Structure formats: structure tokens, C-alpha cells
Coordinates of C-alpha atoms in Angstrom, one line a residue:
X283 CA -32.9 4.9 -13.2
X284 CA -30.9 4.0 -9.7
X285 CA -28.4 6.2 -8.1
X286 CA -26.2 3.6 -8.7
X287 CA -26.8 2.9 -12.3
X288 CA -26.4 7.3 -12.7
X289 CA -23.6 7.1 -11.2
X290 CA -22.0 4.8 -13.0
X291 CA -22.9 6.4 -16.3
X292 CA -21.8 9.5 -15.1
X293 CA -18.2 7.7 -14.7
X294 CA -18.3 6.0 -18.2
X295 CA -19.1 9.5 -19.5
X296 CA -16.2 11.1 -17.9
X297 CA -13.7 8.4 -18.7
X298 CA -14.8 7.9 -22.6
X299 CA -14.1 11.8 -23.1
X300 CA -10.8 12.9 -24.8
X301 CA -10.2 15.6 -21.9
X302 CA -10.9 14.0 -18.6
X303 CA -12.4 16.4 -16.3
X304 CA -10.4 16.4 -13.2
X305 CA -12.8 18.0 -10.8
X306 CA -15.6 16.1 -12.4
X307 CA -14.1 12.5 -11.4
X308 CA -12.6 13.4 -8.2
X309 CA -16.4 14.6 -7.3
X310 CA -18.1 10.9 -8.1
X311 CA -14.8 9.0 -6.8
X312 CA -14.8 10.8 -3.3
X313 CA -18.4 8.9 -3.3
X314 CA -17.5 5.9 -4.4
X315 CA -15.7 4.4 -7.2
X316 CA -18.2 1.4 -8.9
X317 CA -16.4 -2.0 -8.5
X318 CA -17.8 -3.3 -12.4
X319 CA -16.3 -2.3 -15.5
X320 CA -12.7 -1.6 -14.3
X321 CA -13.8 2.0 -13.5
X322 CA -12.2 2.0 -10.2
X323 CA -9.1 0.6 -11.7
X324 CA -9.1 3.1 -14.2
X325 CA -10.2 6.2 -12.6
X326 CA -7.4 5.4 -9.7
X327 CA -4.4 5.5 -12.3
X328 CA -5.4 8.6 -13.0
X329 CA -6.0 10.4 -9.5
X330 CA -2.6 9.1 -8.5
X331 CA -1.3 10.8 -12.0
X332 CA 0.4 7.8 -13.6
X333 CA -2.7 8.3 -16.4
X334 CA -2.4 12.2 -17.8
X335 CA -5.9 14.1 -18.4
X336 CA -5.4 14.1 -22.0
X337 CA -6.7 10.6 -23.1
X338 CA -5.5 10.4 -26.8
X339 CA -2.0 10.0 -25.2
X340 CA -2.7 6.9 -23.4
X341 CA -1.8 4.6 -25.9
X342 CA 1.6 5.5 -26.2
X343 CA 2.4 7.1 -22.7
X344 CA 1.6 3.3 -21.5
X345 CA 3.8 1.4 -24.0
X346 CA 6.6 3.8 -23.0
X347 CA 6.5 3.2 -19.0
X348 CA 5.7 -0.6 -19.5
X349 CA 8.7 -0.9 -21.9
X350 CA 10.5 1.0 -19.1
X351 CA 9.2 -1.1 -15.9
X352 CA 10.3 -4.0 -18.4
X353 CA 13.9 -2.5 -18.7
X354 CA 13.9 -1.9 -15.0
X355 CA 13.2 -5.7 -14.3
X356 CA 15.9 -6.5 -16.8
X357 CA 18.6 -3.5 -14.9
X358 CA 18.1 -4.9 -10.9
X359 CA 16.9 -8.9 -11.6
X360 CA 17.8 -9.9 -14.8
X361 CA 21.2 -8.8 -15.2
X362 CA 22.6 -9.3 -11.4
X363 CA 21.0 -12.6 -11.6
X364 CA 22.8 -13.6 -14.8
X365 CA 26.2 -15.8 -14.0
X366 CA 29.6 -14.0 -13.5
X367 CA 31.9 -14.3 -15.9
X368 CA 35.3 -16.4 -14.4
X369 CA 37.2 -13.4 -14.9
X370 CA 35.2 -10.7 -13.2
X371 CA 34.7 -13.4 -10.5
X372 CA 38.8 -13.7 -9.8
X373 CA 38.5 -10.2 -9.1
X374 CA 35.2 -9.8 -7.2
X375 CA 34.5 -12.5 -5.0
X376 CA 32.3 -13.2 -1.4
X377 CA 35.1 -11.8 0.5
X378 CA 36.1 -9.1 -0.8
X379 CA 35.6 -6.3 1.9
X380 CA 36.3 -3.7 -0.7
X381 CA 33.5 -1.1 0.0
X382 CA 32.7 -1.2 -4.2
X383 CA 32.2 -4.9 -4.0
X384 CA 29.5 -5.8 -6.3
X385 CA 29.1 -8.7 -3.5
X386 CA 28.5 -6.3 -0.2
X387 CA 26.3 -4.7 -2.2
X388 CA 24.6 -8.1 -2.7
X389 CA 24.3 -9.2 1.0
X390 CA 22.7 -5.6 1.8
X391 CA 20.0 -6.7 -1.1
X392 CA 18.7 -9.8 0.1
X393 CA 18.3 -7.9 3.7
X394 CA 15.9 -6.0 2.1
X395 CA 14.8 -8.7 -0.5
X396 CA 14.4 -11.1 2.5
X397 CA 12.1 -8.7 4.6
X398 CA 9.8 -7.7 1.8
X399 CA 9.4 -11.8 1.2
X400 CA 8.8 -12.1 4.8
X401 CA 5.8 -9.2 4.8
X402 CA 3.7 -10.3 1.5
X403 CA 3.7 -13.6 3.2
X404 CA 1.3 -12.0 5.3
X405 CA -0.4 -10.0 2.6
X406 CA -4.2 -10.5 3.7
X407 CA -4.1 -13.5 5.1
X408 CA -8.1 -14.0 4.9
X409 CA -8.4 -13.5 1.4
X410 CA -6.7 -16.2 -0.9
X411 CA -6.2 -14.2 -3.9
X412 CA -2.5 -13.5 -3.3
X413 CA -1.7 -17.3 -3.1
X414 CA -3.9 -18.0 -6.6
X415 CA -1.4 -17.9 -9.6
X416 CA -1.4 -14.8 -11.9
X417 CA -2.2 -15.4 -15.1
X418 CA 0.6 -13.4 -16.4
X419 CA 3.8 -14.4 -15.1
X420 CA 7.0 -12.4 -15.7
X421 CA 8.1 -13.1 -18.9
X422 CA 11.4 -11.6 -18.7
X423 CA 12.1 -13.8 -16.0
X424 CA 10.9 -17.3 -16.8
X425 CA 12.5 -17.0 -20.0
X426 CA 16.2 -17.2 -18.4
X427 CA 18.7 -19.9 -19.3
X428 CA 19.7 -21.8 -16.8
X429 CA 21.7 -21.0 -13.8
X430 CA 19.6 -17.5 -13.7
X431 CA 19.7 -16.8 -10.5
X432 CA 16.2 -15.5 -9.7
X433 CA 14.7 -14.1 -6.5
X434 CA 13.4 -16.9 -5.4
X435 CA 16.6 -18.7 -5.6
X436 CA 18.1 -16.1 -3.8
X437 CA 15.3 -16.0 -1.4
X438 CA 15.8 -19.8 -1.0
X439 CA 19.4 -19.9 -1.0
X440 CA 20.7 -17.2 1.5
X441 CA 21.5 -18.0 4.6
X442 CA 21.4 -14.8 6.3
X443 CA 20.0 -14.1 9.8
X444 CA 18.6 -11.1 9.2
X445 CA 18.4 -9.0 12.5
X446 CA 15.6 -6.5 13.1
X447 CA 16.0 -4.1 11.2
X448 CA 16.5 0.2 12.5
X449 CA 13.9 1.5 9.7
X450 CA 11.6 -1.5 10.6
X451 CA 9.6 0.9 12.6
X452 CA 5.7 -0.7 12.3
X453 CA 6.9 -4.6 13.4
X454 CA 5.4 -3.7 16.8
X455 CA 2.4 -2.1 15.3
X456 CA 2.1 -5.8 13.3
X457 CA 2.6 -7.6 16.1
X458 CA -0.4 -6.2 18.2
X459 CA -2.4 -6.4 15.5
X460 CA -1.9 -10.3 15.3
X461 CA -1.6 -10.7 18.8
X462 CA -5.8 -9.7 19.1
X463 CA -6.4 -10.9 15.7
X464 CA -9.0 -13.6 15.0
X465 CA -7.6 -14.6 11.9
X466 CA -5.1 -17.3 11.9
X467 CA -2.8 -18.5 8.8
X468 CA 0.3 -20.5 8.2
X469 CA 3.1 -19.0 6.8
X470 CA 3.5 -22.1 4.5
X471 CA 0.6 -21.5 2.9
X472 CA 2.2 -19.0 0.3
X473 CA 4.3 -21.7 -1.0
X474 CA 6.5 -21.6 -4.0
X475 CA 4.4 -22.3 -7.2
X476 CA 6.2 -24.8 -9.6
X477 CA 8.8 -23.4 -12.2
X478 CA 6.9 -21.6 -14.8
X479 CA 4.1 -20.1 -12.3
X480 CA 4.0 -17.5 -10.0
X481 CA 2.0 -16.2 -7.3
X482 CA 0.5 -12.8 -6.9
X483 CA 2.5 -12.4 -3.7
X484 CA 5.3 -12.8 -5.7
X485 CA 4.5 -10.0 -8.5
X486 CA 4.0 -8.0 -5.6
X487 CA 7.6 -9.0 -4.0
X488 CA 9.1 -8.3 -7.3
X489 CA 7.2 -4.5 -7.2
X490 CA 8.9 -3.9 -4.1
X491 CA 12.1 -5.4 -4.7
X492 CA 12.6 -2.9 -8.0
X493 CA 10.9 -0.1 -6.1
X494 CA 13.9 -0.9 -2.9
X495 CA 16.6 -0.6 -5.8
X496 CA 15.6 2.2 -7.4
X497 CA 15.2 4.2 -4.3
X498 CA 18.3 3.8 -2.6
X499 CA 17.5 7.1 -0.3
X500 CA 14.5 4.9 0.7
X501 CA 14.7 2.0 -0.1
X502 CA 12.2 -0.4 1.7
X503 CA 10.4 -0.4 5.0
X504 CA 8.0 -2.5 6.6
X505 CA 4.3 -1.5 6.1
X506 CA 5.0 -0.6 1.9
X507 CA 3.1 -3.6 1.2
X508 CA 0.1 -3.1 2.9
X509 CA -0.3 0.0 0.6
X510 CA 1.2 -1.5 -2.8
X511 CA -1.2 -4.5 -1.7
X512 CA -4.5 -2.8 -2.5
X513 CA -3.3 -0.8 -5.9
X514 CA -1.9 -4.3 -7.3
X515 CA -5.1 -5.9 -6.2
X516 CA -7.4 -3.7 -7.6
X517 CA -5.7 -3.6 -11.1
X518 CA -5.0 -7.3 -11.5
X519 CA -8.4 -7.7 -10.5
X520 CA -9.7 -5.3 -14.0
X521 CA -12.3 -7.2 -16.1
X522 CA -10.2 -5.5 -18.8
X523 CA -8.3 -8.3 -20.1
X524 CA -5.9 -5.8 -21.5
X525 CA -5.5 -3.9 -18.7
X526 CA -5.0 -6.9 -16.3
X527 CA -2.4 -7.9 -18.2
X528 CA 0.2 -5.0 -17.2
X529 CA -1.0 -5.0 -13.6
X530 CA 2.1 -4.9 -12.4
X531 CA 4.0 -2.3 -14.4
X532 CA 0.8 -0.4 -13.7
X533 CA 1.2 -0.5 -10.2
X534 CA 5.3 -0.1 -10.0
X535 CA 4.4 3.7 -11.6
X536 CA 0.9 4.4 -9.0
X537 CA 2.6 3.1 -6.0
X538 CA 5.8 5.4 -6.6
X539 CA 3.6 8.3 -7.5
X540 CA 1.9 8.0 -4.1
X541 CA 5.0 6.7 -2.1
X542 CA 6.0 10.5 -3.1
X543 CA 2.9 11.5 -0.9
X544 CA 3.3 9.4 1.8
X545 CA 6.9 8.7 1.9
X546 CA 7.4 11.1 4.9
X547 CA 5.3 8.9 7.2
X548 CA 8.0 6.1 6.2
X549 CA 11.4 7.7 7.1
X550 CA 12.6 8.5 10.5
X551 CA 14.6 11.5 9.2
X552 CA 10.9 12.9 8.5
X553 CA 9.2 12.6 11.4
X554 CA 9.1 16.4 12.1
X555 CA 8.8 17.4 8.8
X556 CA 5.6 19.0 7.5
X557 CA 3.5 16.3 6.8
X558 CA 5.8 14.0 8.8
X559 CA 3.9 11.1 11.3
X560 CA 5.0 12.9 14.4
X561 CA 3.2 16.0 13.1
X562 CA 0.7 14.2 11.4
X563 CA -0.4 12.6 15.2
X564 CA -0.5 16.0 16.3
X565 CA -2.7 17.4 13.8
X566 CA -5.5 14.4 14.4
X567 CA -5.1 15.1 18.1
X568 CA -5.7 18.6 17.5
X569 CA -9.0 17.0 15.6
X570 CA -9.6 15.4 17.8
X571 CA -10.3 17.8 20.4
X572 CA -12.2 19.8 18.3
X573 CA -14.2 17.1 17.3
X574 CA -15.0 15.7 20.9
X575 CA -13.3 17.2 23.9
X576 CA -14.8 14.3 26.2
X577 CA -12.7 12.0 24.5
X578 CA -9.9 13.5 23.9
X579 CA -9.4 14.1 27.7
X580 CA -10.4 10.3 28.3
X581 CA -7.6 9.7 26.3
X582 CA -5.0 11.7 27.8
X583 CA -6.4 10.6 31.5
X584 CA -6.2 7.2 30.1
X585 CA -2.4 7.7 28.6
X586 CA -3.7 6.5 25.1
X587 CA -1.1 8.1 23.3
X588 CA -1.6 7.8 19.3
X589 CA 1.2 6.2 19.0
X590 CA -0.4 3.3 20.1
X591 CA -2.9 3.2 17.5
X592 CA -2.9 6.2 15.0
X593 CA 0.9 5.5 14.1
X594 CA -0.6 2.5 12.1
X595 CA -3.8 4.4 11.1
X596 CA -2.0 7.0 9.6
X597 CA 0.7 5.5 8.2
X598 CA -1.2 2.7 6.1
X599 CA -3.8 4.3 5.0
X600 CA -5.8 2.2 6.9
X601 CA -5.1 -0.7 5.2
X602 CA -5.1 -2.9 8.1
X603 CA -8.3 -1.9 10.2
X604 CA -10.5 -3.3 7.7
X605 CA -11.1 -5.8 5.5
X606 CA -10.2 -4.9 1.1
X607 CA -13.4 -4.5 0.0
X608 CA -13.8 -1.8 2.7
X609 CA -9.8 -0.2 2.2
X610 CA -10.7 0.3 -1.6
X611 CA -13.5 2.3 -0.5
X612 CA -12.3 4.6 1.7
X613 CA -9.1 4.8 -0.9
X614 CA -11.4 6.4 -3.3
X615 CA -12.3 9.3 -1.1
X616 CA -8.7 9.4 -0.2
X617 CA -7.3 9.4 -3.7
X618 CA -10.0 11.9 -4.9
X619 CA -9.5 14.3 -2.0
X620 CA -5.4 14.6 -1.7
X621 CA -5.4 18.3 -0.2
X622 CA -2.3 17.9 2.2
X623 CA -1.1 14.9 1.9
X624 CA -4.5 13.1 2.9
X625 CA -5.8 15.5 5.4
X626 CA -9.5 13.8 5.0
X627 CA -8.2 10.6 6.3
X628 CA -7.7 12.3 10.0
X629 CA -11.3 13.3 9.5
X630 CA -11.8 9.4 8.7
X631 CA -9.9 8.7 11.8
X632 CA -12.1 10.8 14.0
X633 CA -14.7 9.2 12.6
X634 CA -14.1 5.9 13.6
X635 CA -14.0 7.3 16.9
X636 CA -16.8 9.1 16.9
X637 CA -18.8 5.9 16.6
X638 CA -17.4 3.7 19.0
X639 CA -17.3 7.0 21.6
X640 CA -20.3 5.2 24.0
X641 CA -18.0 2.3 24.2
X642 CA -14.5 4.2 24.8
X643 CA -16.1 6.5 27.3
X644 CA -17.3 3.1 29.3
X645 CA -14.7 1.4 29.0
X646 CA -11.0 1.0 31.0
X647 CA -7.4 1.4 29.7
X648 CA -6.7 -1.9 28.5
X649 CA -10.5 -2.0 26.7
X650 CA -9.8 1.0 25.1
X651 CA -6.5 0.6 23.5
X652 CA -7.4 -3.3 22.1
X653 CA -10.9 -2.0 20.9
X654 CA -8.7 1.4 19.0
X655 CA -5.8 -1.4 17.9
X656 CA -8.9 -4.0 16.7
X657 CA -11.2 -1.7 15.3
X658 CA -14.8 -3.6 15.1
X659 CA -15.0 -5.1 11.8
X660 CA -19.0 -5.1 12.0
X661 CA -19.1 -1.2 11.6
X662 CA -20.0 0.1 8.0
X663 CA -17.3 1.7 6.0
X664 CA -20.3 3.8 4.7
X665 CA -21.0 5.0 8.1
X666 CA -17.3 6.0 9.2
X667 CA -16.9 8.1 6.1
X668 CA -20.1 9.6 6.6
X669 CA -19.0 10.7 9.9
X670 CA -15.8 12.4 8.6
X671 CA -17.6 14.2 6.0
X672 CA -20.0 15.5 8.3
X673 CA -17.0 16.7 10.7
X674 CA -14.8 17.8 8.3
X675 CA -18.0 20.2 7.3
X676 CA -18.1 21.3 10.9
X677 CA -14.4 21.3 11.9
X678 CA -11.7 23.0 9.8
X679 CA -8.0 22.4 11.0

């Protein structure tokens, strides 16, 4: 028997029990999650807790939250998108500049509607599966009468100029990303599928839309969906007919369980908070150090500040660096190892570094901070995470 093949009967085991053993799963996920058999699908619902350990209460746990995502979608699209009635539209209208105006309150949405359209438009551009149709549309929505006024009308009707925005804070992180990218992509190519279809992008917009309404405290910021990306992938990607089919309820609940994880990284208020970026820098340059004093004095000689780099490391997970295949990966470990808030990804992070050290200590300023901002897509994922276990054996923070 392969390593593989024991390890992915040692998963089936775990998962088919009526008690899941916690420890057990979070010991074969930080190694790996197997792609076949919706086992990584499964075994991430329950490491980000949306799936309790007691499996016989699956069944109606899931109808529960799914009948509840589908209320939801009825609560912030359905019903706002319905028609006024003449009356209540003599007494609300566009211009009212009373602060309880249902209609401010509608400008201030499609701000926020309007940025989440524009970044999963981008949602990894190299891989087509976002622009391929899902084949389980929203049913609440495409039932509507006509006149329903859904977000893609209002997506396509508004004629807002929407300004950058304050809590916008990775748009300059995007920006060098694409500006030394090698991939290339029209915007147009995540065109509007014909009434009756939908796009994954768009399941995803719709996610993020509810999630934005739900959390007014929060709301949305840029970067959310390069980390809802992965999750909805990953689920509406289960062989598991069954499971496929509620992809996206499934991933409203997992991304809002780990948004409460990461949510600090998110909000300027946070910055200085515990596990907020600011702090969270420090902490990997503290790493850092420990891990290789050489370079972390080139870096400081060389003003490579992490902002400049670690700012998006840290903040998405790594879901940019590399390409999905490889972010699922290093999501298992990250998933199955959650001490403080994801303390193994700065491990991961030094890692990276660690490997591309004969090449940052030769290099100058400018190669430096392009090579940390375009990390080599050729390295094995394998390899990096290695290197972090190996460190975080050696170094304690």
C-alpha cells in the first residue's frame, strides 16, 4: 500500500466515524488534504467549524443554515430588489436627504456592490473556472417576476463614479502585483451570462454582497475575495453531487467563520490590535531574524520594509503568490494548525525566504523587492512548507 493511498484511508476512516476526532484530522490535513473524494472539501468545513464533530447532526444542522443563507438572500436581494409600492415611493424617493432614506442607504450599497463586482472580475484570471457557468444557479433569484431588480441590474444600471475607496487598503498591493505579472486578461472576459445562467464569479459576488450587509461594522474590503475565492472553489469543485450543490451557502457560513480569524488584518481600526497586520509584520520580522540574521539585516540595509511585500502575504493568506492548486495546499496546513490566528503561516513566510536567500543576498534593491512581490512560481509548494516546519521546530516566537 502507498503513502498516498494510507493516507487517504486514514481520512475516509476519520470522516465515516460518528465522533470525528479533531486532533486526528488536523494531524493528516496539516500534511495534505487528498484532492479525490471531496475529502478536502469536507474535512475543511469542519476545521473552520461550520461542520460540528458530532456527525449524526449533520443532516439537520445543514438544512437549518442553508434554509437560513436562503432567507438571507431573500432579506438583502430579494426583497430590496422587489418594486416599490407608489405609495411608499411618494414618500421615499432619490432625493430625499433624510439620513433614514431607504435610498442613501441604497447608493452606499452599490459602492460596495460595485467594488466587490470589480475584484471577482479579476478572480484568477489564469484559470477559467470562474467564467464557466454553475450548474446551480440561484433559484430564489431567477425565479423573480419581472421588474426584480437584481444585482446585475443594479450593477449595470448605476451610474456612480465610485472614488477610491479609505478601507480599500490592498489596491496598491494589486496593482504591483499586475504591474510584474505575466499573466494578461481582459476584463470583458467575465461577461454577463444570458438570463437564466450565472457565472461562478457571480455566486461568489452574491457571497460577498450578503456577507457586506450583514456585517455593517465591516462590511467589505478589497482582498475578501481572494480568500472567499479558494473556499467557494474548493466546494463547488466536490465530486459530491450533493454537496456541490449548496456550494455556496456552504461557503457564506466557512468564510464568516474564518473572516472572524482574520478580520483584524482587514480593518484599519485593528492594526495594533493583537493579532492585528501592523503587529502581525512585526512578529514575522522578529522571525525573521531568528531565522536568518543575514537577511534580515539585508533587508533593513536595503529599506525592504514588509509592508512592501508581507502586508499582502499576510493578509491573503497567500492567495496571490501562487497559483490554486498550490494555495489549497498550504490552506490545509493553515486550517489544521490555527494556534494564534495562523501563526504557522509566518513560518511559511520565512520559508519562502529561506529558499530564495542565495538570490536576495546577490541581488540589489529593486531585484529584491520585484523577486519578494513576484514570488517564483517554479518553487515547490512542498518545499516551502517543508522549510517552515523545519523552522518552526527550531525557532519558537
Amino acid at each position: 500500500m502507498t503513502l498516498y493511498q494510507k493516507t487517504f484511508d486514514q481520512f475516509e476512516a476519520i470522516l465515516k466515524c460518528d465522533m470525528i476526532d479533531i486532533k486526528k484530522l488536523k494531524a493528516l490535513a496539516f500534511n495534505g488534504c487528498p484532492d479525490e473524494n471531496g475529502i478536502r472539501s469536507l474535512t475543511w468545513k469542519i476545521l473552520l467549524s461550520y461542520l460540528m464533530l458530532d456527525r449524526t447532526k449533520w443532516a439537520l444542522h445543514l438544512s437549518k443554515q442553508r434554509e437560513l443563507y436562503r432567507g438571507y438572500i431573500r432579506e438583502t436581494i430579494i426583497k430590496p430588489g422587489l418594486t416599490p409600492s407608489s405609495e411608499s415611493a411618494v414618500v421615499d424617493h432619490p432625493l430625499n436627504s433624510a439620513p433614514d432614506s431607504s435610498w442613501a442607504a441604497y447608493f452606499k450599497e452599490n459602492e460596495v456592490l460595485l467594488q466587490i463586482d470589480k475584484d471577482v472580475r479579476r478572480l484568477c484570471p489564469d484559470l477559467s473556472f470562474f467564467q464557466r457557468e454553475t450548474d446551480y444557479p440561484c433559484s430564489e433569484i431567477l425565479n423573480q417576476e419581472a421588474g426584480f431588480e437584481s444585482l446585475r441590474k443594479r450593477i449595470e444600471s448605476t451610474s456612480l463614479k465610485v472614488e477610491n475607496r479609505v478601507n480599500s487598503r490592498l489596491d496598491l498591493q494589486y496593482q504591483k502585483k499586475a504591474n510584474h505579472s505575466k499573466t494578461t486578461y481582459d476584463m470583458n472576459e467575465y461577461q454577463w451570462l444570458p438570463d437564466g445562467h450565472e457565472a461562478h464569479w457571480e455566486v461568489v459576488e452574491r457571497i460577498l454582497f450578503i456577507f457586506s450587509k450583514l456585517n455593517s461594522g465591516q462590511s467589505y474590503v478589497q482582498g475578501m475575495n481572494e480568500i472567499i475565492g479558494p473556499i467557494y472553489y474548493t466546494f463547488a469543485t466536490d465530486p459530491n453531487l450533493e454537496w456541490r450543490e449548496h456550494a455556496e451557502a456552504d461557503a457564506f457560513y466557512c468564510f464568516t467563520n474564518l473572516m472572524i480569524h482574520i478580520r483584524d488584518n482587514f480593518m484599519k481600526i485593528y492594526d495594533h490590535s493583537e493579532f492585528g497586520i501592523l503587529v502581525r509584520m512585526q512578529r514575522f520580522l522578529m522571525l525573521l531574524k531568528k531565522t536568518d540574521a543575514n537577511i534580515h539585516y539585508l533587508f533593513e540595509k536595503q529599506k525592504l520594509k514588509p509592508e512592501f511585500y508581507a502586508f499582502r502575504w499576510l493578509t491573503l493568506l497567500l492567495s496571490q503568490e501562487f497559483r490554486l492548486p498550490d494555495v489549497v495546499r498550504i490552506w490545509d496546513s493553515l486550517f489544521a494548525d490555527q494556534e494564534r490566528n495562523f501563526e504557522f503561516l509566518l513560518y511559511v513566510c520565512c520559508g519562502m525566504i529561506a529558499l530564495q536567500k542565495d538570490r536576495l543576498l546577490n541581488g540589489s534593491e529593486s531585484q529584491n523587492i520585484k523577486l519578494l512581490q513576484n514570488y517564483p512560481q517554479d518553487i515547490d509548494v512542498y518545499q516551502i512548507l517543508e522549510k517552515a516546519v523545519e523552522l518552526k521546530r527550531l525557532y519558537v516566537l
